[in-house]
Amino acid sequence: SLILLAAYRQSATTSSEPQPPDLDQPESEKIESSKPESPKPESPKPESPKPESPKHLLDRVVANQEKMKQWAHHAPMNHRHKYLLVEAEKQAVLGQQAEAIELYDHAIAAARENDYSQEEALANELAAKFYLRWGKERVAAGYLQEAYYGYARWGAQAKTTALAQTY
């Protein structure tokens, strides 16, 4: 769902940029065969798939959220923070800042409460990006610091390096 929201945000702002990979493509088509293939005659390249409309992407996010809501109901310790984070991203994309703020904070708290340190760090990072897009650098700095230390506790050195270089 986060990938769909990113694609929605991207297609809502511009449609000339590359689109994310097709999530509906079967795994068998994603993995190339390890057998050497005999050379085939050149054929015209297939057309790129048309990008999904922002409405279609949002509809997919809503449908996925319905599933996540059920999972969160039955196993809140495993899924509630994920549902809340996707919902925060959805509200941010839709321009509902107040709702997004509350949902980011609830997602962070739920991830922390259930010892999902990597997802707590991710929620902090996404909240920081939300505040940066909104022009609230001082608020974003606190979330970025929490994300950095969360990734460090998890042992994600490449991620901490990337955060330090980017921000």
Coordinates of C-alpha atoms in Angstrom, one line a residue:
S1 CA 0.0 0.0 0.0
L2 CA 2.9 2.4 0.7
I3 CA 4.2 1.7 -2.8
L4 CA 0.7 2.4 -4.2
L5 CA 0.6 5.7 -2.3
A6 CA 3.9 6.7 -3.6
A7 CA 2.8 5.9 -7.1
Y8 CA -0.4 7.9 -6.5
R9 CA 1.6 10.9 -5.3
Q10 CA 3.9 10.6 -8.3
S11 CA 1.1 10.3 -10.9
A12 CA -0.8 13.1 -9.2
T13 CA 2.1 15.5 -9.7
T14 CA 3.5 14.3 -13.0
S15 CA 2.8 11.5 -15.5
S16 CA 6.0 11.8 -17.5
E17 CA 8.2 10.1 -14.8
P18 CA 8.8 6.4 -14.8
Q19 CA 6.2 4.4 -13.0
P20 CA 6.7 1.7 -10.3
P21 CA 6.9 -1.9 -11.4
D22 CA 3.7 -3.8 -12.1
L23 CA 2.7 -5.3 -8.7
D24 CA 0.2 -7.6 -10.4
Q25 CA 2.8 -9.3 -12.6
P26 CA 3.2 -13.0 -11.6
E27 CA 6.5 -13.9 -9.9
S28 CA 7.3 -16.4 -12.7
E29 CA 7.5 -13.5 -15.2
K30 CA 9.6 -11.4 -12.8
I31 CA 12.4 -13.9 -12.5
E32 CA 14.6 -14.6 -15.5
S33 CA 15.4 -18.2 -16.3
S34 CA 18.9 -19.3 -15.4
K35 CA 19.1 -21.4 -18.5
P36 CA 21.0 -19.9 -21.4
E37 CA 18.7 -18.9 -24.1
S38 CA 19.4 -19.3 -27.8
P39 CA 19.5 -16.0 -29.6
K40 CA 16.1 -14.9 -30.8
P41 CA 15.5 -12.7 -33.8
E42 CA 15.0 -9.0 -32.9
S43 CA 11.4 -8.2 -32.4
P44 CA 9.9 -4.8 -31.8
K45 CA 10.0 -3.8 -28.1
P46 CA 6.6 -4.1 -26.4
E47 CA 4.9 -0.9 -25.4
S48 CA 5.4 0.2 -21.8
P49 CA 2.3 -0.4 -19.7
K50 CA 0.2 2.7 -19.3
P51 CA 0.5 4.4 -15.9
E52 CA -2.5 3.9 -13.6
S53 CA -4.7 6.9 -13.0
P54 CA -4.5 8.5 -9.6
K55 CA -8.1 7.5 -8.9
H56 CA -7.3 3.8 -9.7
L57 CA -4.3 3.8 -7.4
L58 CA -6.3 5.4 -4.6
D59 CA -9.0 2.8 -5.1
R60 CA -6.3 0.0 -4.8
V61 CA -5.0 1.6 -1.6
V62 CA -8.5 1.7 -0.2
A63 CA -9.1 -1.9 -1.0
N64 CA -5.8 -3.0 0.5
Q65 CA -6.6 -0.9 3.6
E66 CA -9.8 -2.9 4.1
K67 CA -7.8 -6.1 4.2
M68 CA -5.3 -4.5 6.6
K69 CA -8.1 -3.3 8.8
Q70 CA -9.3 -6.8 9.2
W71 CA -5.8 -8.1 10.0
A72 CA -5.4 -5.2 12.5
H73 CA -8.6 -6.2 14.2
H74 CA -7.6 -9.8 14.6
A75 CA -3.9 -9.3 15.4
P76 CA -3.4 -5.7 16.4
M77 CA 0.0 -6.4 17.8
N78 CA 1.2 -7.4 14.4
H79 CA -0.8 -5.2 12.0
R80 CA -2.3 -2.1 13.7
H81 CA 0.8 0.0 13.3
K82 CA 1.1 -0.9 9.6
Y83 CA -2.6 0.0 9.0
L84 CA -2.1 3.3 10.8
L85 CA 1.0 4.2 8.8
V86 CA -0.6 3.5 5.4
E87 CA -3.6 5.5 6.6
A88 CA -1.3 8.4 7.6
E89 CA 0.3 8.3 4.1
K90 CA -3.1 8.2 2.5
Q91 CA -4.3 11.2 4.4
A92 CA -1.1 13.1 3.7
V93 CA -1.5 12.4 -0.1
L94 CA -5.1 13.6 0.2
G95 CA -4.0 16.9 1.9
Q96 CA -5.5 16.0 5.3
Q97 CA -2.6 17.2 7.4
A98 CA -4.3 17.1 10.8
E99 CA -5.4 13.5 10.3
A100 CA -2.0 12.5 9.0
I101 CA -0.2 14.0 12.0
E102 CA -2.3 12.0 14.4
L103 CA -2.0 8.8 12.4
Y104 CA 1.8 9.1 12.1
D105 CA 2.1 9.5 15.8
H106 CA -0.3 6.6 16.6
A107 CA 1.6 4.4 14.1
I108 CA 4.9 5.2 15.8
A109 CA 3.5 4.5 19.2
A110 CA 1.9 1.2 18.2
A111 CA 5.1 0.0 16.5
R112 CA 7.1 0.9 19.6
E113 CA 4.6 -0.8 21.9
N114 CA 4.9 -4.0 20.0
D115 CA 8.7 -3.9 19.5
Y116 CA 8.7 -3.4 15.7
S117 CA 11.8 -1.1 15.8
Q118 CA 12.3 -1.2 12.0
E119 CA 8.7 -0.1 11.4
E120 CA 8.9 2.5 14.1
A121 CA 12.0 3.9 12.3
L122 CA 10.1 3.8 9.0
A123 CA 7.1 5.6 10.5
N124 CA 9.4 8.3 11.9
E125 CA 11.1 8.7 8.6
L126 CA 7.8 9.0 6.7
A127 CA 6.5 11.5 9.2
A128 CA 9.7 13.5 8.8
K129 CA 9.3 13.5 5.0
F130 CA 5.6 14.6 5.5
Y131 CA 6.7 17.6 7.6
L132 CA 9.5 18.5 5.2
R133 CA 7.0 18.6 2.3
W134 CA 4.9 20.8 4.5
G135 CA 7.8 23.1 5.1
K136 CA 8.1 22.3 8.9
E137 CA 11.9 21.6 9.0
R138 CA 12.2 21.9 12.8
V139 CA 9.5 19.3 13.5
A140 CA 10.9 17.0 10.8
A141 CA 14.3 17.1 12.5
G142 CA 13.0 15.4 15.6
Y143 CA 11.3 12.6 13.5
L144 CA 14.5 12.2 11.4
Q145 CA 16.6 11.9 14.6
E146 CA 14.3 9.2 15.9
A147 CA 14.3 7.4 12.5
Y148 CA 18.1 7.5 12.5
Y149 CA 18.5 6.1 16.0
G150 CA 15.7 3.5 15.3
Y151 CA 17.5 2.2 12.2
A152 CA 20.8 2.2 14.1
R153 CA 19.3 0.1 16.9
W154 CA 18.0 -2.3 14.3
G155 CA 21.5 -2.5 12.8
A156 CA 20.6 -0.9 9.4
Q157 CA 23.9 0.8 8.8
A158 CA 23.3 1.5 5.1
K159 CA 20.0 3.2 6.0
T160 CA 21.6 5.4 8.7
T161 CA 24.3 6.4 6.3
A162 CA 21.7 7.2 3.6
L163 CA 19.7 9.4 6.1
A164 CA 22.9 11.2 7.2
Q165 CA 23.9 11.9 3.6
T166 CA 20.4 13.0 2.5
Y167 CA 19.4 15.1 5.5

